[in-house]
Structures are given as C-alpha cells and as structure tokens.
Phi, psi and omega in degrees: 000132167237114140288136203236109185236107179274138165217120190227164199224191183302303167247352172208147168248105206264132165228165198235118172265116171246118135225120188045201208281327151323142213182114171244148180245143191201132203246139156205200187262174199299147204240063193223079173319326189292342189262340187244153169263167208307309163331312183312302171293319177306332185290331201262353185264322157343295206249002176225354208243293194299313169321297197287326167303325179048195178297003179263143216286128177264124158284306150243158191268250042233090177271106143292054207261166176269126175130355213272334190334297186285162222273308204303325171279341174295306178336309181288319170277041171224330186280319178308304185271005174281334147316335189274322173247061170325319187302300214290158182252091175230112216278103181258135187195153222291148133324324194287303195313322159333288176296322182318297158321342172275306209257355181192064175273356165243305198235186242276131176195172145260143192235127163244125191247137204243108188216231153309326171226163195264133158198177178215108188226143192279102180250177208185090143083038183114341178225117192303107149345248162202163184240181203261116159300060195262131184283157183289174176303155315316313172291037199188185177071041180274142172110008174289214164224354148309273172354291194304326195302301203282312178316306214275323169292346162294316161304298182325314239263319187288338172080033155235064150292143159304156173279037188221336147295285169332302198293327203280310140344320223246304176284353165273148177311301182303350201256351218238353197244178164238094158316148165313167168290288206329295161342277191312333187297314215262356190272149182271008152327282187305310196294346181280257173012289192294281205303339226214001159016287191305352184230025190262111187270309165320107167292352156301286185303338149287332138340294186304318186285315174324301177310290177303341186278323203304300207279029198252303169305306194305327163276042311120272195308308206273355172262010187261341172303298193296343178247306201258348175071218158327279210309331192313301172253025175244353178234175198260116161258154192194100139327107182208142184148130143001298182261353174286306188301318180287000184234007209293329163286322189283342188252021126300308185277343168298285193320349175269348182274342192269006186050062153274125169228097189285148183252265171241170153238151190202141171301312189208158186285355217288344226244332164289314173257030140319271186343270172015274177264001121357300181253359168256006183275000000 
C-alpha cells in the first residue's frame, strides 16, 4: 500500500510518500485554499508534487492543512487533488487536527500550534474536541511569526529598529519598494529576523526580537486562558510549530507565569503522523 501524507501551512507544504518499507520526503509550497486560487494550487501540485511522485499508483491521500476548516476550501483542495490522484482514497482535514494526531493520538491533551500562523485545540482519544476561533492577522495569530512579523515591522515603518535589523531590511529588495504589509509580512527578510535570534550577533537586537516575541506570547496566553479556563492548566499542553521552537525559552517563561504547562515542542507534526497511520491502516 502507498500512502501520501501532507502537512501543510501558509508557507510549506511537507509531504511524506510510504511505499512498503520505503519513505520519500517532498517539499513544495504552502497549499492554504483562503490564500491561492484554484490555478494556484493545480499549478504547485503539477510542478512540484507530480514530478516527485512519478508513476506510483496512491492508494491514500492524508492533507492536513491550514485554511481547510471551512467545508467549501477543503473541497477545492480535494477536487485539485482528486485530478491529480483519481484512484486514490482521499481525506482532507484542518492542521490543527493533524498536529492533534501527532501529538494526542490517544490520549486527552491540548495542542498549540505556534508557526506563520496560530491555533489551539483539545484533543481526546484521537479527536479533536473543539478548538480556539483565532482570528488572522492583524487581529488575531498571536504568539505567530506573523504577529512577531508585524510588532517588528510597524518599527521599520517608524524608523526605530536596531540598526542591525534595519540593515538587514534595508538590503532586501522587496523592503525598497512599497509594498503591501501583507507582502512585507510574507518577504523572507522579516521571516529571517523573527526566526533566526539565536544567531544575531548584536545582543541588542536580539533582546529586541525577544522582547516583540515576549509581548506577542503574552496575548497568546491570556487568549488561551480566556477559552480554555480551567482546562488550560488541568491537561497536558504540547506545542508545535516553527516559531514555537525558535521562541521556545521565552513561551516557557509566559507560559509558567499564565500557570500553563507546557511539556513538550516539535516542529512539525510529521513524524506523529507516520506513526499514526502505520498503526491505524
């Protein structure tokens, strides 16, 4: 049997191809029906999916994506991929539920997923309960990489950046032009920055980048409060997501002040839900 397991964001789409004992890994870009149109994806699933995939026949599908919640954008990305894979048996279903299966595939816990973007959800013996209604950027993705994206770009705008940010800004193409926020959100300028702290030799601008992540994490906790209550700090919490790893000291220390109690974090989910459908196909 060969199964095809997608986990897809904003911005990448990691997929794991299993045939027999064999596990190929293939990268293209993030599949987030609220951001592309239907051309958009057929195009990335063509030129970037098919090519790797070649002639073996898929039995199953598993898409995990971020944008897929409402029923009418899972469609579009099921009708893309049932053109691509006629044959195939295929399941389309939120990120969140994905990380849930990874990370609480039996038993009862919460998952936050902290990556370009934010959510939260209760899962319980394999299903997702129900999850935290977070709204997109600006109002809403906090504790993201958007969020962080956006606190540091509102300084650019202001012209009180570290210089050593500013420079680094300064020198992308896309920063030279006047671009939308959204654009500017979306430039791999800004994601290097928010992501990349640890290697920031000015201990200012890291201080700095720290700082915008802390108060960013802080809404974060307190909308995590506000929804989940009690349960918040009576269950097992688990992280996952890009920008949760790379902040990962600083959303330990909110989180021990909001009486959260985080366990563990992973980047990504894929390697739970290997496991996963291993042991249920």
């Amino acid at each position: 049997m060969s199964v095809l397991i997608a986990d897809s964001g904003a911005t990448k789409t990691s997929w794991v191809l299993l045939s027999g004992d064999s596990r190929k890994e293939i990268h293209t870009k993030g599949l987030n029906p609220h951001l592309l149109s239907d051309n958009e994806i057929e195009r990335i699933l063509a030129s970037e999916l098919l090519s790797e995939v070649g002639n073996l026949s898929i039995d199953q599908v598993y898409f995990y994506g971020a944008g897929c919640k409402a029923k009418e954008q899972a469609q579009r990305i099921e009708v893309q991929l049932k053109a691509k894979f006629p044959e195939s048996e295929i399941r389309i279903t939120t990120d969140i539920e994905g990380a849930g299966l990874a990370l609480f595939p039996k038993k009862t816990g919460i998952l936050i997923i902290s990556g370009t973007g934010s959510n939260a959800g209760l899962m319980s013996n394999g299903k997702l309960i129900h999850s935290m209604n977070a709204e997109a950027f600006p109002n809403g993705d906090f504790g993201s990489g958007s969020h962080i994206g956006s606190l540091i770009l509102q300084d650019y705008k202001k012209g009180t950046l570290p210089t050593s940010i500013k420079d680094t800004l300064d020198k992308a193409p896309e920063f030279s032009t006047n671009k939308s926020i959204s654009k500017l959100l979306a430039s791999n300028a800004l994601k290097e920055v928010v992501t990349t702290t640890g290697s920031l030799e000015d201990s200012l601008s890291k201080k700095y980048v720290d700082d915008h992540a802390r108060s960013s994490i802080k809404l974060l906790a307190n909308q995590l409060c506000s929804y989940f209550g009690a349960s918040i700090s009576q269950n097992h919490v688990k992280m996952i997501g890009t920008t949760a790893v790379y902040f990962e000291p600083v959303f330990r220390e909110v989180f021990k002040t909001a009486g959260i109690r985080l366990s563990d974090i992973v980047q990504d989910p894929m390697e739970g839900l290997i496991n996963y459908h291993t042991i249920n196909s």
